Tab-separated table of N, CA, C and O in Angstrom:
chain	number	residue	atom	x	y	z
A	113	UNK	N	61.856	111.114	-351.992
A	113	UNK	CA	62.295	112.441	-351.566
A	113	UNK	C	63.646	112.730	-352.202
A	113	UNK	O	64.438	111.796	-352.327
A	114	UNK	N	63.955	113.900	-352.596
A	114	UNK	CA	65.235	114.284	-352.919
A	114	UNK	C	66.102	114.437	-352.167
A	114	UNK	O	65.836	114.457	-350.965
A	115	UNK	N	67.331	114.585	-352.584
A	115	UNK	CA	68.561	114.849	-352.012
A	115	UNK	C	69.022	116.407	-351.927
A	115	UNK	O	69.931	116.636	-351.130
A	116	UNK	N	68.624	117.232	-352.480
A	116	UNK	CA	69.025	118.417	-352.734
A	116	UNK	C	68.946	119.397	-351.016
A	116	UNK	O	68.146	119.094	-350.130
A	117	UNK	N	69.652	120.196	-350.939
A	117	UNK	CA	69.117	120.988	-349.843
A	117	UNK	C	68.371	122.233	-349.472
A	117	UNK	O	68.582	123.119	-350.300
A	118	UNK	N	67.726	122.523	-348.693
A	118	UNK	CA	66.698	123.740	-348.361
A	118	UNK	C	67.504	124.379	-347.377
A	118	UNK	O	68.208	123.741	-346.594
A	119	UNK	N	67.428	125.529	-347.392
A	119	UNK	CA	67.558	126.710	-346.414
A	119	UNK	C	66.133	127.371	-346.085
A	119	UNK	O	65.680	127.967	-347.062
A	120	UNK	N	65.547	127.398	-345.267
A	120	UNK	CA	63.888	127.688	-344.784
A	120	UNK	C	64.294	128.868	-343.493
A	120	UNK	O	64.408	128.627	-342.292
A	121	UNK	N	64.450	130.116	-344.163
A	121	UNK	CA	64.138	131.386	-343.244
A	121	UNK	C	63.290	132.093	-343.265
A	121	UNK	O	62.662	132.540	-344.225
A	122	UNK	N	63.160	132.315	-341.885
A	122	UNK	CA	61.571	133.272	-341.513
A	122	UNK	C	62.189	134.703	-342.248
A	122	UNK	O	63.305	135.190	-342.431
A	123	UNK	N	60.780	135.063	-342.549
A	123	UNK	CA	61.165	136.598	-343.587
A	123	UNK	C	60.244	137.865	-342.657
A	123	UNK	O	59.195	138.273	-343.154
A	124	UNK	N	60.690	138.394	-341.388
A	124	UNK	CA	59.641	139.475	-340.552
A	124	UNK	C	59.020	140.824	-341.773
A	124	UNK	O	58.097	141.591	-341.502
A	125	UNK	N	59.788	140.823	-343.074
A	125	UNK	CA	58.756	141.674	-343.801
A	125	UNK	C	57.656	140.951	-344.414
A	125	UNK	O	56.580	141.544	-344.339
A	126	UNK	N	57.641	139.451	-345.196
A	126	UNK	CA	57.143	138.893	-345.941
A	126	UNK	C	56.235	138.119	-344.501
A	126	UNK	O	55.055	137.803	-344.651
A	127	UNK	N	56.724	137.961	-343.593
A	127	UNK	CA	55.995	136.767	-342.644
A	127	UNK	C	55.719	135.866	-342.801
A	127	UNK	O	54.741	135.388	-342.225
A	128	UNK	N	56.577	135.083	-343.806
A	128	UNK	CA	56.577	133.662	-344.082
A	128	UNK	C	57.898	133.384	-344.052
A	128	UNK	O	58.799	134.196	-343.842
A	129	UNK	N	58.014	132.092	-344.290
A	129	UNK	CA	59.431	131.143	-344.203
A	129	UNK	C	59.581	130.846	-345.723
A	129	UNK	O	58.750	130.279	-346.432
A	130	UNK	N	61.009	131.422	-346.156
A	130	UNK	CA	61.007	131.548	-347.277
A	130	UNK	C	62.384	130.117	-347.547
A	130	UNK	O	63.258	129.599	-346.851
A	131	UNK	N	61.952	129.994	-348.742
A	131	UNK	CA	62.895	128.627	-348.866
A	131	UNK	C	63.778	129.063	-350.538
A	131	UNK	O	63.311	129.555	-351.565
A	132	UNK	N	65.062	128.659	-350.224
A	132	UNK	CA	66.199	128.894	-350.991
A	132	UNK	C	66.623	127.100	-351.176
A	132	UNK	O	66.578	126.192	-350.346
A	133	UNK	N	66.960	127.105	-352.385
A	133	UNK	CA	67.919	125.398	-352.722
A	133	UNK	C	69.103	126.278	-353.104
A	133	UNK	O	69.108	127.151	-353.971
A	134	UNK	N	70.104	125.903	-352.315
A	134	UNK	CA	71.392	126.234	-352.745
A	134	UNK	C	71.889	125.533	-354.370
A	134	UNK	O	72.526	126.315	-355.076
A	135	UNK	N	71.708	124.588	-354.760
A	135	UNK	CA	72.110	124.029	-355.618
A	135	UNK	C	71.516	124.188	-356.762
A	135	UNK	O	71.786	123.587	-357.801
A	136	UNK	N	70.625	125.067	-356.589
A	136	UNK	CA	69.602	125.953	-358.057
A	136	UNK	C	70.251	127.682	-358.320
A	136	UNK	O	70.247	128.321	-359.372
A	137	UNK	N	70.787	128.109	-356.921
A	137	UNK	CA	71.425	129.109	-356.814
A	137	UNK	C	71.710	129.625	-358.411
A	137	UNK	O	70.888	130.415	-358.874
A	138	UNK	N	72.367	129.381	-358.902
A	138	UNK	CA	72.866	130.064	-360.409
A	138	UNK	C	71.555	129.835	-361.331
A	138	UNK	O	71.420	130.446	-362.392
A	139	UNK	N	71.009	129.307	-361.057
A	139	UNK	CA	70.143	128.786	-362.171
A	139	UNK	C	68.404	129.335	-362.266
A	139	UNK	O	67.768	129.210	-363.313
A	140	UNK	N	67.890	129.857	-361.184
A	140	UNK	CA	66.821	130.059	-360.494
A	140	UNK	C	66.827	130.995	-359.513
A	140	UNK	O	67.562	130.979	-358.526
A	141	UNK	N	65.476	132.345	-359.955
A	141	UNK	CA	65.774	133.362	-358.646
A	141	UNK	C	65.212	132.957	-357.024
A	141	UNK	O	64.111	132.496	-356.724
A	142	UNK	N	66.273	133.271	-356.187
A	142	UNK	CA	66.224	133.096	-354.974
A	142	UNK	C	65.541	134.240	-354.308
A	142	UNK	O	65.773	135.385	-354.694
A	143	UNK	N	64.632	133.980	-353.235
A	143	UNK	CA	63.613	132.334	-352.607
A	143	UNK	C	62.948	132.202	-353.848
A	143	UNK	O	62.365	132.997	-354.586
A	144	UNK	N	63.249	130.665	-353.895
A	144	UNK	CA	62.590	130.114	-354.747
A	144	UNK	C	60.591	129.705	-354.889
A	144	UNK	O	59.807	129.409	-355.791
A	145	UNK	N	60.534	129.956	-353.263
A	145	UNK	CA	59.181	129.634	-352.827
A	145	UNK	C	59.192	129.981	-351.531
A	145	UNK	O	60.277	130.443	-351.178
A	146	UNK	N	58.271	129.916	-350.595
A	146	UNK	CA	57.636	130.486	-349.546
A	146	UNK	C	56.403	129.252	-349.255
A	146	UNK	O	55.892	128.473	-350.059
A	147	UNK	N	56.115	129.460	-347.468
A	147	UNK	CA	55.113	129.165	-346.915
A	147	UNK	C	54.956	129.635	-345.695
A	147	UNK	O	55.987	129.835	-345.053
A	148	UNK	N	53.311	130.005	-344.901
A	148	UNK	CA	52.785	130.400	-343.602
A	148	UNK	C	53.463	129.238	-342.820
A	148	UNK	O	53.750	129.587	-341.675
A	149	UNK	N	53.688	128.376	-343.018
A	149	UNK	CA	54.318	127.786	-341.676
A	149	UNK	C	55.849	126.838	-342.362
A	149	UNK	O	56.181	126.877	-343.547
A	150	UNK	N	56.493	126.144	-341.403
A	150	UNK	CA	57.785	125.813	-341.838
A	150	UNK	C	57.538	124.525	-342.534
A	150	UNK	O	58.439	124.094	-343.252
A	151	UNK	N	56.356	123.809	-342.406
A	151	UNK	CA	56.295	122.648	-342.438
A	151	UNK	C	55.307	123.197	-344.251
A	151	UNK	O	55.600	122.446	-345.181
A	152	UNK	N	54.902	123.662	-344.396
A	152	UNK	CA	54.158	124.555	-345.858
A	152	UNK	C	55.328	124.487	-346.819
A	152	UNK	O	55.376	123.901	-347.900
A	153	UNK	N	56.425	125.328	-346.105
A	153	UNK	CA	57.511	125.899	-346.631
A	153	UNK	C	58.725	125.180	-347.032
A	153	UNK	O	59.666	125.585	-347.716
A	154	UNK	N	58.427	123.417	-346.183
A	154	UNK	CA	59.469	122.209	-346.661
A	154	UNK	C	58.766	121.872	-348.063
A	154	UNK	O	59.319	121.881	-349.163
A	155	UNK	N	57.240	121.530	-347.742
A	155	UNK	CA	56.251	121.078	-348.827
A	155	UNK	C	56.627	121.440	-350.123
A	155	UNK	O	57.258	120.718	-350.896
A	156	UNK	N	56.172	122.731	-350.376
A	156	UNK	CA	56.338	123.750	-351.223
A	156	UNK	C	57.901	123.791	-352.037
A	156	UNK	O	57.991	123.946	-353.255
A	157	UNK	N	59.028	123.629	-351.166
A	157	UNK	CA	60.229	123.494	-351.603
A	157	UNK	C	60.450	121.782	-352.171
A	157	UNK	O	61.266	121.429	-353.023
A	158	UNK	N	59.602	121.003	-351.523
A	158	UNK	CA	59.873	119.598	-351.991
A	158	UNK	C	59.029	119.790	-353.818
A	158	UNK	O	59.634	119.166	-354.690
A	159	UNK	N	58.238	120.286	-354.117
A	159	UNK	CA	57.713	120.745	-355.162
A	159	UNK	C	58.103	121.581	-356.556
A	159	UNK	O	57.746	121.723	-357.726
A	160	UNK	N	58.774	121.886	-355.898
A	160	UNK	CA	59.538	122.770	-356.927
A	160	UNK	C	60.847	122.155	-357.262
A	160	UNK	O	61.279	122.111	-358.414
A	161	UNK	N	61.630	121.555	-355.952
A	161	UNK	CA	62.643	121.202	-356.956
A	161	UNK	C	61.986	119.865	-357.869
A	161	UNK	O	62.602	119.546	-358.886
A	162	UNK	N	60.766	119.114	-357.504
A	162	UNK	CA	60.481	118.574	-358.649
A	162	UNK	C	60.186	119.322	-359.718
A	162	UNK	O	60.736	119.276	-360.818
A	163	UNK	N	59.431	119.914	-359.423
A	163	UNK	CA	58.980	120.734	-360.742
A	163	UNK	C	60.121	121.226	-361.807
A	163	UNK	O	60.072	121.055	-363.025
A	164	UNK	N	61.230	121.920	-361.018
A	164	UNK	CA	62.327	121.961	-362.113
A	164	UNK	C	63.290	120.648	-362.292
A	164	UNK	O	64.276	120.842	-363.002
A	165	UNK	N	63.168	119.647	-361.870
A	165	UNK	CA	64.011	118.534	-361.958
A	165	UNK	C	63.196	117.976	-363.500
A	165	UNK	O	63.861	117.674	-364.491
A	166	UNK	N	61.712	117.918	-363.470
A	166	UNK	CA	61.259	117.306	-364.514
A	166	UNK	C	61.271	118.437	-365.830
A	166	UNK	O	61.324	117.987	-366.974
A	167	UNK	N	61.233	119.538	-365.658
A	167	UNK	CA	61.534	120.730	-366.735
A	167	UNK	C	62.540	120.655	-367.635
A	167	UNK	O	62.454	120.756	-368.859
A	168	UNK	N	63.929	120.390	-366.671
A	168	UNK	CA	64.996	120.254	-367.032
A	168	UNK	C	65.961	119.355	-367.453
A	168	UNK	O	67.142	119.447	-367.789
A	169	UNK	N	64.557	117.804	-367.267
A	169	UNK	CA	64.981	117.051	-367.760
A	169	UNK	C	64.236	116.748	-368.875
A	169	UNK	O	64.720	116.006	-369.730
A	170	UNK	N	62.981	117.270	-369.013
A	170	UNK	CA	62.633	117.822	-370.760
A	170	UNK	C	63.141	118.052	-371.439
A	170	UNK	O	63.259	117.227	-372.345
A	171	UNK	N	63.879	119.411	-371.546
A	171	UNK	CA	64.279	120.476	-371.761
A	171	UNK	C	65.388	119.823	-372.590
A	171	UNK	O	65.817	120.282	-373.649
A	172	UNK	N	65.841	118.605	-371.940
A	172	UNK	CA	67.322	118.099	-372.066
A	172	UNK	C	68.581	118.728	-371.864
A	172	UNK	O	69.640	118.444	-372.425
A	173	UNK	N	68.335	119.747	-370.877
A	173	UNK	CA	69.377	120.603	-369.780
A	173	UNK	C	69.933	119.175	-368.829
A	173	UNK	O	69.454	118.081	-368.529
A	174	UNK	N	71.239	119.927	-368.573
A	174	UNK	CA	72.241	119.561	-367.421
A	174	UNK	C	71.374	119.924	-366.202
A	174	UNK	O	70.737	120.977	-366.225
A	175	UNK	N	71.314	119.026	-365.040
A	175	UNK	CA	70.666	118.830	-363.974
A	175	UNK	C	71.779	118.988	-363.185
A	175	UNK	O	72.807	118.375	-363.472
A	176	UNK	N	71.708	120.035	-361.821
A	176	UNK	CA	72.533	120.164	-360.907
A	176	UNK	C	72.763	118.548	-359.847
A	176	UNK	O	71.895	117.687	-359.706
A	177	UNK	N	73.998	118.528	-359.308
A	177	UNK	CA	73.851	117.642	-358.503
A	177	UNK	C	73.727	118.308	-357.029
A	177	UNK	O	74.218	119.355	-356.606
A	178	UNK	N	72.898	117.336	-356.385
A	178	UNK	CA	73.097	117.260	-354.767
A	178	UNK	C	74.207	117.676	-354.661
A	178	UNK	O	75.115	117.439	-355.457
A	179	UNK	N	74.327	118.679	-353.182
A	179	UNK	CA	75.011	118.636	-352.732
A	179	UNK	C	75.660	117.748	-351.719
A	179	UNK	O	75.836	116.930	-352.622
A	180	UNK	N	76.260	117.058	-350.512
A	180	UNK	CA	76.773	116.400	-350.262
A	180	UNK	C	77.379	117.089	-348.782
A	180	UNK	O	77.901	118.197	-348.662
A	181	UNK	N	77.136	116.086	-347.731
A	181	UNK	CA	77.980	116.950	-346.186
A	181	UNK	C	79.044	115.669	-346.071
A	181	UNK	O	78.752	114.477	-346.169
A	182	UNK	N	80.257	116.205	-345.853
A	182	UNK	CA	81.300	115.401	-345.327
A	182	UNK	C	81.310	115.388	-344.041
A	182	UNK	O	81.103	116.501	-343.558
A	183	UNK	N	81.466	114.576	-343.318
A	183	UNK	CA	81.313	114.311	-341.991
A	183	UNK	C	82.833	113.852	-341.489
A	183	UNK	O	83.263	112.818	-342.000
A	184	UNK	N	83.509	114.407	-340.718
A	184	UNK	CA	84.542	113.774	-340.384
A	184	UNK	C	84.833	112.561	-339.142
A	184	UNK	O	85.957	112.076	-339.004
């Protein structure tokens, strides 16, 4: 599993749970993906950032890093 993070909000026009990676933010249009339920919508986001992790490491592009929570 990755390290990267998801933001998974319900969308009342779209009616799905739409999923954002902050750490693709500049790089990729946001929501990046969508699913009917939240647990679709982790899936789906676990997928994609593979999908662009292996693209971009084709590509021989700079790969974002994880972000990181400091805990005090």
């Amino acid at each position: 599993m990755s390290r990267y993070s998801m933001i998974i909000q319900w969308s009342d026009e779209d009616e799905l749970f739409l999923v954002t990676i902050p750490e693709f933010s500049d790089r990729v249009i946001m929501p990046c993906t969508h699913g009917k339920t939240r647990e679709d919508a982790i899936r789906q986001g676990e997928e994609v950032i593979e999908m662009y992790l292996e693209a971009w490491q084709a590509e021989g592009e700079s790969i974002p890093e994880p972000s990181t929570v400091q805990v005090a």
